[in-house]
Amino acid sequence: MGTKLLLSKILFCIVLLMFVGSAYGQNTTISGTVTDTKDRQTLIGVSVKVNGTSIGTSTGPDGTYRISVPNNATTLVFSYLGYNNLEVSIGGRTSINVSLEPSNTSLSEVVVVGYGTQKKSDVTGATATVLAKDLNAGVVNNPLQAIQGKVAGLNIVSSGGDPTNNRPTIRLRGTSSLSANSEPLIVIDGVAGVSLNSVAPEDIEQMDVLKDASAAAIYGSRGANGVIIVTTKRGKAGKATVELNSYAGMEQIANVLDFLSPDEYVSKLSELNLNVSANDYGARTNWFDEITRDAISHNQNLSISGGAENFNYRGSVVYMDQPGIALNSGMDRLNARLNLSQKMFDEKLEVQLLLSQQQSNRQFVDYFSFLLAGRINPTFPVRNDQGSYLQPGVAGFDVFNGKRIPGGFEIENPVARMEELTNEAKQRETLGNLKVFFTPVKGLRFGLNTSVNSFNENRGFFRPSTFKAGGNDLSSASRNSREVIDRLTEATGQYSQTAGKHSFDVLAGYTYQKLSNDGFNASNTGFPDVFGYNQLSAGNNNADGSTNRVVGSYKSEAILVGFIGRLNYAFNDKYLLTANIRRDGSSRFGENNRWGWFPSVSVGWRLKQEGFLQNVDFIDDLKLRVGYGVTGNQEGIYDYASRLLYGPQGSYFTNGGFQTAYNYSQNANPDLQWETSAMTNIGLDFGILKGRLNGSLEFYNKNTKDVLFDYGIAIGSTYGSDNLTAVVGSVLANVGRINNKGVELALDYLAIDKTDFQWRTNVNFAHNRNEVKSLSSGIFAYNPASPRTYGGYGSGQGGIAQPVVLQEGYPIGQFFGPKFLGFGKNADGSPKYNWQDFGGGGNDPFGKDRTYIGSAQPDLIFAWGNNFTFKRFDFNFLLRGALGHQIVNGPYIYSANPNRFPGNNALVDAFSTGIPTGLSPAFSSLWVEDGDFVRLDNFRLAYRLPNFVKYLSNAQVYIAGNNTFVLTKYRGIDPEPRLGATRDIYGGSDVGANLSPGIEPITFYPRTRSFSLGFSLIF
């Protein structure tokens, strides 16, 4: 009886399965198109699923989908990032077209945080996201230029228009270091420390900025200056998509100083009763025109992407050719990238592979040429009577129309310098990144991230014997090569769970990173010009009589080990908590302090979820955030910064010849440790008016202690906890404190929302107050009577003494010098400057008549962006500016002094400054000017074409412009000089440049204005 019952049950189950299989085997095919409700454009990659099942597909390049559904299916679910989900009843239909509504708020956006992602609504730290569609357009050769002005508190400055120097200076919430790096950590697709030049702007999906310590603490000893996370584009399931983007651009000088033209120069000679015939050599040369050009650049980007349900791919190739506006300068670059992703074993295992390579050729130019172009006599010719480049004062090269051209060490032919000198480099960066994720059970995920990134550079310099400046008659050449290999391995485990009103996510992991850096250099002189720098052995070693070494090499390594942990907790989707902890160990620091802890905690309160606000209709979302965290900084210092080093220093004579001498070159400091920054952040996120107005308000206070600083110390004295004896005159130590505090406001408003016309506007403001709190420690005491000054250059060539002082109680970038009151006369009748007398005399620790005369730190930086859509037209522009800062106008100090005329050309303004005859240039408040400005940073006008080809899903043409105009009263070249040092990610930073922002140098590469015409096609 039992056996019959068992057989009956089995038979019943088989019949039931056959019935169910038959039911599911009877499928219906449904197709349709998905569009945007606002502009009716088709949407690519929209997820289409049968509700309650795993059956799904996605829309292709033309926005269409096709899905086979069981006959008993009742509902389709459409979902897409940035849009509200839509459920549609099938109702027996075989054709269903739908339109998705953009999310009323940005709460559904995904924010990439350290080692993971979060919904924006759940984020408790200070973050900002810039999507690909919002990146700045135009001639952009670095991704950072593409987000300039997009994030409150993120200040990005490109100093000049040199395409070979395409690494802008970045400051996020101010400068917080003296000797170490002050720039945010760059993370690309989960790989920390990769050069941004390794990714083309066209390959970026989104960029996330972690601004406060509670968000950045997961990066521990590298997150003190914030973190910028770059996520590149990946393929989506569906039909293959081919995308082609191309543009051609023209760059020209945005602004040059108004020097006397040749005719004005001759006229001024007559006006001043100077000997015209002795100074007019007959030519009429605009030297700036001779060394510059309108540069035509072009960029092509081809990508192919697609995939199936468990596999996606995207490959891209980007080529950019960008000549510089200076002769023989420019850069061409090829970027190739491949992203692959495969899921398997019921989606429990996912493998992601990223391969990328960037190769570039760069032609460098000597910025000194622009200084030469301003000071050389405009009646000199470019070439002499023999057709060679004229070189003033050089025998055989200095005759024109039978007249000898006078020379001097300050006068040189700038065209010859640009045309005859060769300075070029080939660079290659290759990244291989493998990620493996394993999900054995729902909610538990293990990850392995490993990568190898290698950077190679070969650089060559050649000066031919025909280059006669300064009486040179010897050829010289040098070669430099370096290789940097960065190896990263990270292992993480993550568990997520929701139980009733409680949800939490726990992450733990381990990271190991090793950076090796080695290079080689060689030089020689006195060989035939035909070899260039390719045959150094053909030269006559030290033919110029120098004792400089002609060969050198170096190698160093650094290791960083970290343990990470994070907890995200939410109660009732209303109360949020994030806690991070990281413990790092670095080989760069002293053996007494190689390990450090970096914790953070932040909380969020979604007030809109409370009962007292749920019925307030005009408020869509309101969230209060409070966070505190500690981060570190080890970037920008050298690999063996804490160790006792020695090496070759000069030579000595013995046994009838010279031998290399060796000596100590660096003091040891076993106490050396990270700079640590503790930041408190209070933020308020809000959305009102049914999602039309969204914004955030941030208040922060950042205290950096144990600041790394190169401290002077007497040789033979003792220092440190181990009572070491100093063998050289300085030591890198942790000696100071710096404070940055400020407020940021970001607003985004959909001002007009009509069927055929939309206007969205956004604005952001940031105020930061920087102050050096202390420059002393328990071991090293700072002497305010002998403050350090920075930023000077070439007083013998009309430059200035160091105008920036580093002093407690003042910001970095504080100008210090005499306060100009006018001109007067000495007792003997000779002219003099009248400075304000502060009566300090010998009691004034800074010397008589000097005071604080300005600051390079702006009181306010801001940006205003607008986007207009009218039918098939899109127009957007971005205005950006800064207020409340000063600039040292170096070019005016040098060229606005009439006493340099007629031996040097001069600015037209030089004869209205009132500087008396016989008075030399001198730095004072006379040359410190307000740098307030508003710049039209970029604009773009695009037209979406009808789909005129069968397989074409989107086509548009556009015109774009960059740096179109600047409104300012500043008289110099550009009111936005560098913020400090631009760090080479594979070497140290320039401390002097880092501590002297706000100085416009007398040697420069002019900022450019560009216009581009391009198109985009998607198949």
Tab-separated table of C-alpha atoms in Angstrom, residues 62-334:
chain	number	residue	atom	x	y	z
A	62	ASP	CA	17.924	52.236	-30.852
A	63	GLY	CA	15.975	51.985	-27.586
A	64	THR	CA	14.019	48.897	-28.681
A	65	TYR	CA	13.601	45.597	-26.870
A	66	ARG	CA	12.237	42.149	-27.603
A	67	ILE	CA	11.369	39.680	-24.869
A	68	SER	CA	9.736	36.246	-24.776
A	69	VAL	CA	7.330	35.992	-21.822
A	70	PRO	CA	5.228	33.106	-20.466
A	71	ASN	CA	1.553	33.306	-21.304
A	72	ASN	CA	0.700	33.574	-17.628
A	73	ALA	CA	2.946	36.616	-17.127
A	74	THR	CA	1.028	39.725	-16.138
A	75	THR	CA	3.529	42.564	-15.678
A	76	LEU	CA	6.736	43.959	-17.193
A	77	VAL	CA	9.110	46.012	-15.035
A	78	PHE	CA	11.270	48.714	-16.684
A	79	SER	CA	14.213	50.110	-14.702
A	80	TYR	CA	17.039	52.514	-15.571
A	81	LEU	CA	19.572	54.467	-13.514
A	82	GLY	CA	18.344	58.001	-12.865
A	83	TYR	CA	14.710	57.161	-13.766
A	84	ASN	CA	11.702	55.961	-11.816
A	85	ASN	CA	10.903	52.256	-12.160
A	86	LEU	CA	7.798	51.558	-14.230
A	87	GLU	CA	5.496	48.517	-13.987
A	88	VAL	CA	3.247	47.939	-17.011
A	89	SER	CA	0.415	45.437	-17.297
A	90	ILE	CA	0.809	43.150	-20.317
A	91	GLY	CA	-2.903	42.643	-20.861
A	92	GLY	CA	-2.437	40.357	-23.873
A	93	ARG	CA	-0.484	42.930	-25.866
A	94	THR	CA	2.517	42.060	-28.066
A	95	SER	CA	3.701	45.646	-28.570
A	96	ILE	CA	4.343	47.873	-25.553
A	97	ASN	CA	6.018	51.269	-25.888
A	98	VAL	CA	6.784	53.121	-22.665
A	99	SER	CA	8.328	56.401	-21.530
A	100	LEU	CA	10.341	56.616	-18.313
A	101	GLU	CA	10.180	59.582	-15.998
A	102	PRO	CA	13.495	60.938	-14.639
A	103	SER	CA	13.766	60.590	-10.875
A	104	ASN	CA	12.361	63.569	-9.025
A	105	THR	CA	15.456	63.548	-6.884
A	106	SER	CA	18.967	62.241	-7.247
A	107	LEU	CA	18.537	59.889	-4.307
A	108	SER	CA	18.584	56.805	-6.518
A	109	GLU	CA	21.984	57.715	-7.965
A	110	VAL	CA	24.789	55.342	-7.131
A	111	VAL	CA	27.797	56.929	-5.445
A	112	VAL	CA	31.106	55.126	-5.700
A	113	VAL	CA	32.821	55.144	-2.329
A	114	GLY	CA	35.982	53.398	-1.222
A	115	TYR	CA	35.764	49.655	-1.939
A	116	GLY	CA	32.103	49.719	-2.919
A	117	THR	CA	29.025	51.730	-3.834
A	118	GLN	CA	26.089	53.254	-2.002
A	119	LYS	CA	22.804	54.821	-2.930
A	120	LYS	CA	23.103	58.560	-2.563
A	121	SER	CA	20.245	58.515	-0.093
A	122	ASP	CA	22.345	56.314	2.227
A	123	VAL	CA	25.592	58.296	2.084
A	124	THR	CA	26.608	59.952	5.339
A	125	GLY	CA	29.887	61.553	4.207
A	126	ALA	CA	30.544	64.607	2.073
A	127	THR	CA	30.635	63.392	-1.532
A	128	ALA	CA	29.923	64.721	-5.017
A	129	THR	CA	29.286	62.894	-8.280
A	130	VAL	CA	29.842	64.085	-11.841
A	131	LEU	CA	28.359	61.900	-14.582
A	132	ALA	CA	29.761	61.512	-18.093
A	133	LYS	CA	26.984	63.619	-19.600
A	134	ASP	CA	27.970	66.538	-17.375
A	135	LEU	CA	31.701	66.597	-18.161
A	136	ASN	CA	33.094	69.769	-19.710
A	137	ALA	CA	33.376	69.631	-23.489
A	138	GLY	CA	36.011	71.036	-25.844
A	139	VAL	CA	39.748	70.530	-26.229
A	140	VAL	CA	40.310	68.596	-22.997
A	141	ASN	CA	43.376	66.379	-22.622
A	142	ASN	CA	43.055	65.539	-18.921
A	143	PRO	CA	39.955	64.222	-17.109
A	144	LEU	CA	40.394	66.771	-14.326
A	145	GLN	CA	39.804	69.581	-16.801
A	146	ALA	CA	36.500	67.872	-17.580
A	147	ILE	CA	35.191	68.386	-14.001
A	148	GLN	CA	36.617	71.870	-13.461
A	149	GLY	CA	33.964	73.956	-11.712
A	150	LYS	CA	31.619	71.010	-11.172
A	151	VAL	CA	32.292	70.302	-7.475
A	152	ALA	CA	32.075	72.800	-4.625
A	153	GLY	CA	35.434	73.130	-2.877
A	154	LEU	CA	37.410	71.384	-5.643
A	155	ASN	CA	39.768	73.924	-7.202
A	156	ILE	CA	41.503	72.812	-10.400
A	157	VAL	CA	43.937	75.180	-12.110
A	158	SER	CA	45.801	74.580	-15.354
A	159	SER	CA	48.828	76.864	-15.392
A	160	GLY	CA	49.226	77.959	-18.983
A	161	GLY	CA	48.281	76.257	-22.217
A	162	ASP	CA	51.197	73.863	-22.608
A	163	PRO	CA	49.710	70.540	-23.787
A	164	THR	CA	52.765	68.644	-22.509
A	165	ASN	CA	52.112	69.916	-18.981
A	166	ASN	CA	48.562	68.615	-18.844
A	167	ARG	CA	48.516	67.812	-15.126
A	168	PRO	CA	46.621	70.668	-13.466
A	169	THR	CA	47.123	71.606	-9.835
A	170	ILE	CA	44.319	70.327	-7.588
A	171	ARG	CA	43.260	71.541	-4.174
A	172	LEU	CA	40.266	70.093	-2.351
A	173	ARG	CA	39.295	72.149	0.675
A	174	GLY	CA	42.590	74.011	0.777
A	175	THR	CA	46.270	73.231	1.230
A	176	SER	CA	47.094	71.155	4.298
A	177	SER	CA	50.729	70.206	3.797
A	178	LEU	CA	54.119	71.871	3.506
A	179	SER	CA	56.558	69.250	2.229
A	180	ALA	CA	54.189	66.418	1.326
A	181	ASN	CA	51.670	66.367	-1.478
A	182	SER	CA	48.470	68.419	-1.173
A	183	GLU	CA	46.498	66.799	-3.989
A	184	PRO	CA	43.679	64.246	-3.703
A	185	LEU	CA	44.346	60.565	-4.174
A	186	ILE	CA	43.266	59.307	-7.608
A	187	VAL	CA	41.538	55.914	-7.814
A	188	ILE	CA	40.616	54.491	-11.235
A	189	ASP	CA	38.331	51.455	-11.311
A	190	GLY	CA	39.433	50.501	-7.813
A	191	VAL	CA	43.169	50.917	-8.424
A	192	ALA	CA	44.644	53.604	-6.170
A	193	GLY	CA	47.440	55.889	-7.303
A	194	VAL	CA	47.047	55.473	-11.075
A	195	SER	CA	47.907	58.441	-13.286
A	196	LEU	CA	44.879	60.210	-14.699
A	197	ASN	CA	46.699	60.404	-18.029
A	198	SER	CA	46.110	56.661	-18.345
A	199	VAL	CA	42.397	57.201	-19.036
A	200	ALA	CA	40.885	59.357	-21.768
A	201	PRO	CA	37.961	61.634	-20.792
A	202	GLU	CA	35.786	59.847	-23.370
A	203	ASP	CA	36.100	56.554	-21.441
A	204	ILE	CA	34.773	57.907	-18.134
A	205	GLU	CA	31.361	56.881	-16.832
A	206	GLN	CA	31.410	58.994	-13.681
A	207	MET	CA	33.739	60.673	-11.203
A	208	ASP	CA	33.048	60.672	-7.464
A	209	VAL	CA	34.774	63.050	-5.082
A	210	LEU	CA	35.152	62.060	-1.418
A	211	LYS	CA	35.629	65.368	0.342
A	212	ASP	CA	35.629	64.764	4.069
A	213	ALA	CA	37.605	62.435	6.298
A	214	SER	CA	34.609	60.253	7.162
A	215	ALA	CA	34.306	59.362	3.469
A	216	ALA	CA	38.047	59.156	2.706
A	217	ALA	CA	39.296	57.408	5.867
A	218	ILE	CA	38.926	54.018	4.207
A	219	TYR	CA	42.059	55.034	2.236
A	220	GLY	CA	43.931	55.685	5.471
A	221	SER	CA	47.392	57.116	5.044
A	222	ARG	CA	46.647	58.439	1.555
A	223	GLY	CA	43.276	60.140	2.026
A	224	ALA	CA	44.185	63.357	3.850
A	225	ASN	CA	43.599	65.526	0.773
A	226	GLY	CA	40.419	63.787	-0.330
A	227	VAL	CA	39.869	61.126	-2.967
A	228	ILE	CA	38.734	61.314	-6.602
A	229	ILE	CA	37.322	58.000	-7.833
A	230	VAL	CA	37.062	57.474	-11.585
A	231	THR	CA	34.769	54.775	-12.965
A	232	THR	CA	35.205	53.913	-16.632
A	233	LYS	CA	32.464	52.838	-19.010
A	234	ARG	CA	31.473	49.192	-19.361
A	235	GLY	CA	29.324	47.262	-21.779
A	236	LYS	CA	25.646	46.500	-21.216
A	237	ALA	CA	23.579	43.491	-22.126
A	238	GLY	CA	21.884	43.752	-25.498
A	239	LYS	CA	22.871	44.487	-29.046
A	240	ALA	CA	26.385	45.605	-29.820
A	241	THR	CA	26.824	49.368	-29.756
A	242	VAL	CA	29.344	51.224	-31.852
A	243	GLU	CA	30.119	54.813	-30.865
A	244	LEU	CA	32.233	57.248	-32.830
A	245	ASN	CA	33.209	60.678	-31.535
A	246	SER	CA	35.468	63.136	-33.316
A	247	TYR	CA	36.370	66.788	-33.105
A	248	ALA	CA	38.844	69.266	-34.526
A	249	GLY	CA	39.881	72.255	-32.490
A	250	MET	CA	41.836	75.452	-32.878
A	251	GLU	CA	43.830	76.986	-30.023
A	252	GLN	CA	45.229	80.492	-29.878
A	253	ILE	CA	46.794	82.698	-27.232
A	254	ALA	CA	44.107	84.025	-24.909
A	255	ASN	CA	46.120	87.014	-23.723
A	256	VAL	CA	49.598	88.483	-24.085
A	257	LEU	CA	51.127	91.508	-22.430
A	258	ASP	CA	51.042	94.762	-24.389
A	259	PHE	CA	54.669	95.328	-25.332
A	260	LEU	CA	55.765	98.181	-27.555
A	261	SER	CA	55.370	97.315	-31.211
A	262	PRO	CA	58.353	98.037	-33.500
A	263	ASP	CA	56.890	101.370	-34.588
A	264	GLU	CA	55.944	102.279	-31.012
A	265	TYR	CA	59.459	101.361	-29.923
A	266	VAL	CA	60.999	103.730	-32.501
A	267	SER	CA	58.485	106.450	-31.664
A	268	LYS	CA	59.315	106.145	-27.958
A	269	LEU	CA	63.012	106.587	-28.778
A	270	SER	CA	62.195	109.935	-30.388
A	271	GLU	CA	59.852	110.944	-27.593
A	272	LEU	CA	62.562	110.343	-24.975
A	273	ASN	CA	65.238	112.085	-27.085
A	274	LEU	CA	67.240	108.871	-27.419
A	275	ASN	CA	69.464	108.066	-30.386
A	276	VAL	CA	67.069	106.542	-32.893
A	277	SER	CA	69.666	105.465	-35.463
A	278	ALA	CA	71.735	103.714	-32.782
A	279	ASN	CA	68.771	101.623	-31.601
A	280	ASP	CA	66.690	101.090	-34.746
A	281	TYR	CA	68.161	98.196	-36.741
A	282	GLY	CA	65.624	98.353	-39.538
A	283	ALA	CA	63.579	95.217	-39.029
A	284	ARG	CA	60.009	95.190	-37.775
A	285	THR	CA	59.564	92.012	-35.767
A	286	ASN	CA	56.653	90.953	-33.584
A	287	TRP	CA	58.552	88.379	-31.551
A	288	PHE	CA	55.459	86.830	-29.991
A	289	ASP	CA	54.002	86.231	-33.456
A	290	GLU	CA	57.293	84.664	-34.520
A	291	ILE	CA	57.323	82.049	-31.759
A	292	THR	CA	53.600	81.202	-31.708
A	293	ARG	CA	50.946	79.863	-34.046
A	294	ASP	CA	47.289	78.940	-34.192
A	295	ALA	CA	47.396	75.274	-33.219
A	296	ILE	CA	45.000	72.823	-34.864
A	297	SER	CA	44.238	69.749	-32.778
A	298	HIS	CA	42.037	66.750	-33.428
A	299	ASN	CA	40.623	63.868	-31.434
A	300	GLN	CA	39.018	60.576	-32.523
A	301	ASN	CA	37.310	58.066	-30.270
A	302	LEU	CA	35.919	54.701	-31.365
A	303	SER	CA	34.283	52.284	-28.935
A	304	ILE	CA	32.424	48.995	-29.276
A	305	SER	CA	30.372	47.579	-26.424
A	306	GLY	CA	27.690	45.032	-25.760
A	307	GLY	CA	27.052	41.757	-24.025
A	308	ALA	CA	24.572	39.150	-22.941
A	309	GLU	CA	22.891	38.467	-19.629
A	310	ASN	CA	26.090	37.252	-17.924
A	311	PHE	CA	28.792	38.769	-20.080
A	312	ASN	CA	29.615	42.287	-21.211
A	313	TYR	CA	32.480	43.960	-22.975
A	314	ARG	CA	33.663	47.365	-24.051
A	315	GLY	CA	36.731	48.263	-26.047
A	316	SER	CA	37.838	51.729	-27.037
A	317	VAL	CA	40.613	53.518	-28.859
A	318	VAL	CA	41.192	57.266	-28.457
A	319	TYR	CA	43.764	59.227	-30.413
A	320	MET	CA	44.521	62.862	-29.700
A	321	ASP	CA	46.955	65.145	-31.516
A	322	GLN	CA	47.409	68.511	-29.797
A	323	PRO	CA	50.160	70.795	-31.090
A	324	GLY	CA	51.053	73.668	-28.799
A	325	ILE	CA	50.669	77.327	-29.709
A	326	ALA	CA	54.448	77.622	-29.177
A	327	LEU	CA	56.684	76.446	-32.008
A	328	ASN	CA	57.955	72.875	-31.675
A	329	SER	CA	55.730	72.087	-28.721
A	330	GLY	CA	52.876	69.641	-28.517
A	331	MET	CA	51.647	66.209	-27.637
A	332	ASP	CA	50.007	63.268	-29.386
A	333	ARG	CA	48.530	60.404	-27.415
A	334	LEU	CA	46.935	57.039	-28.055
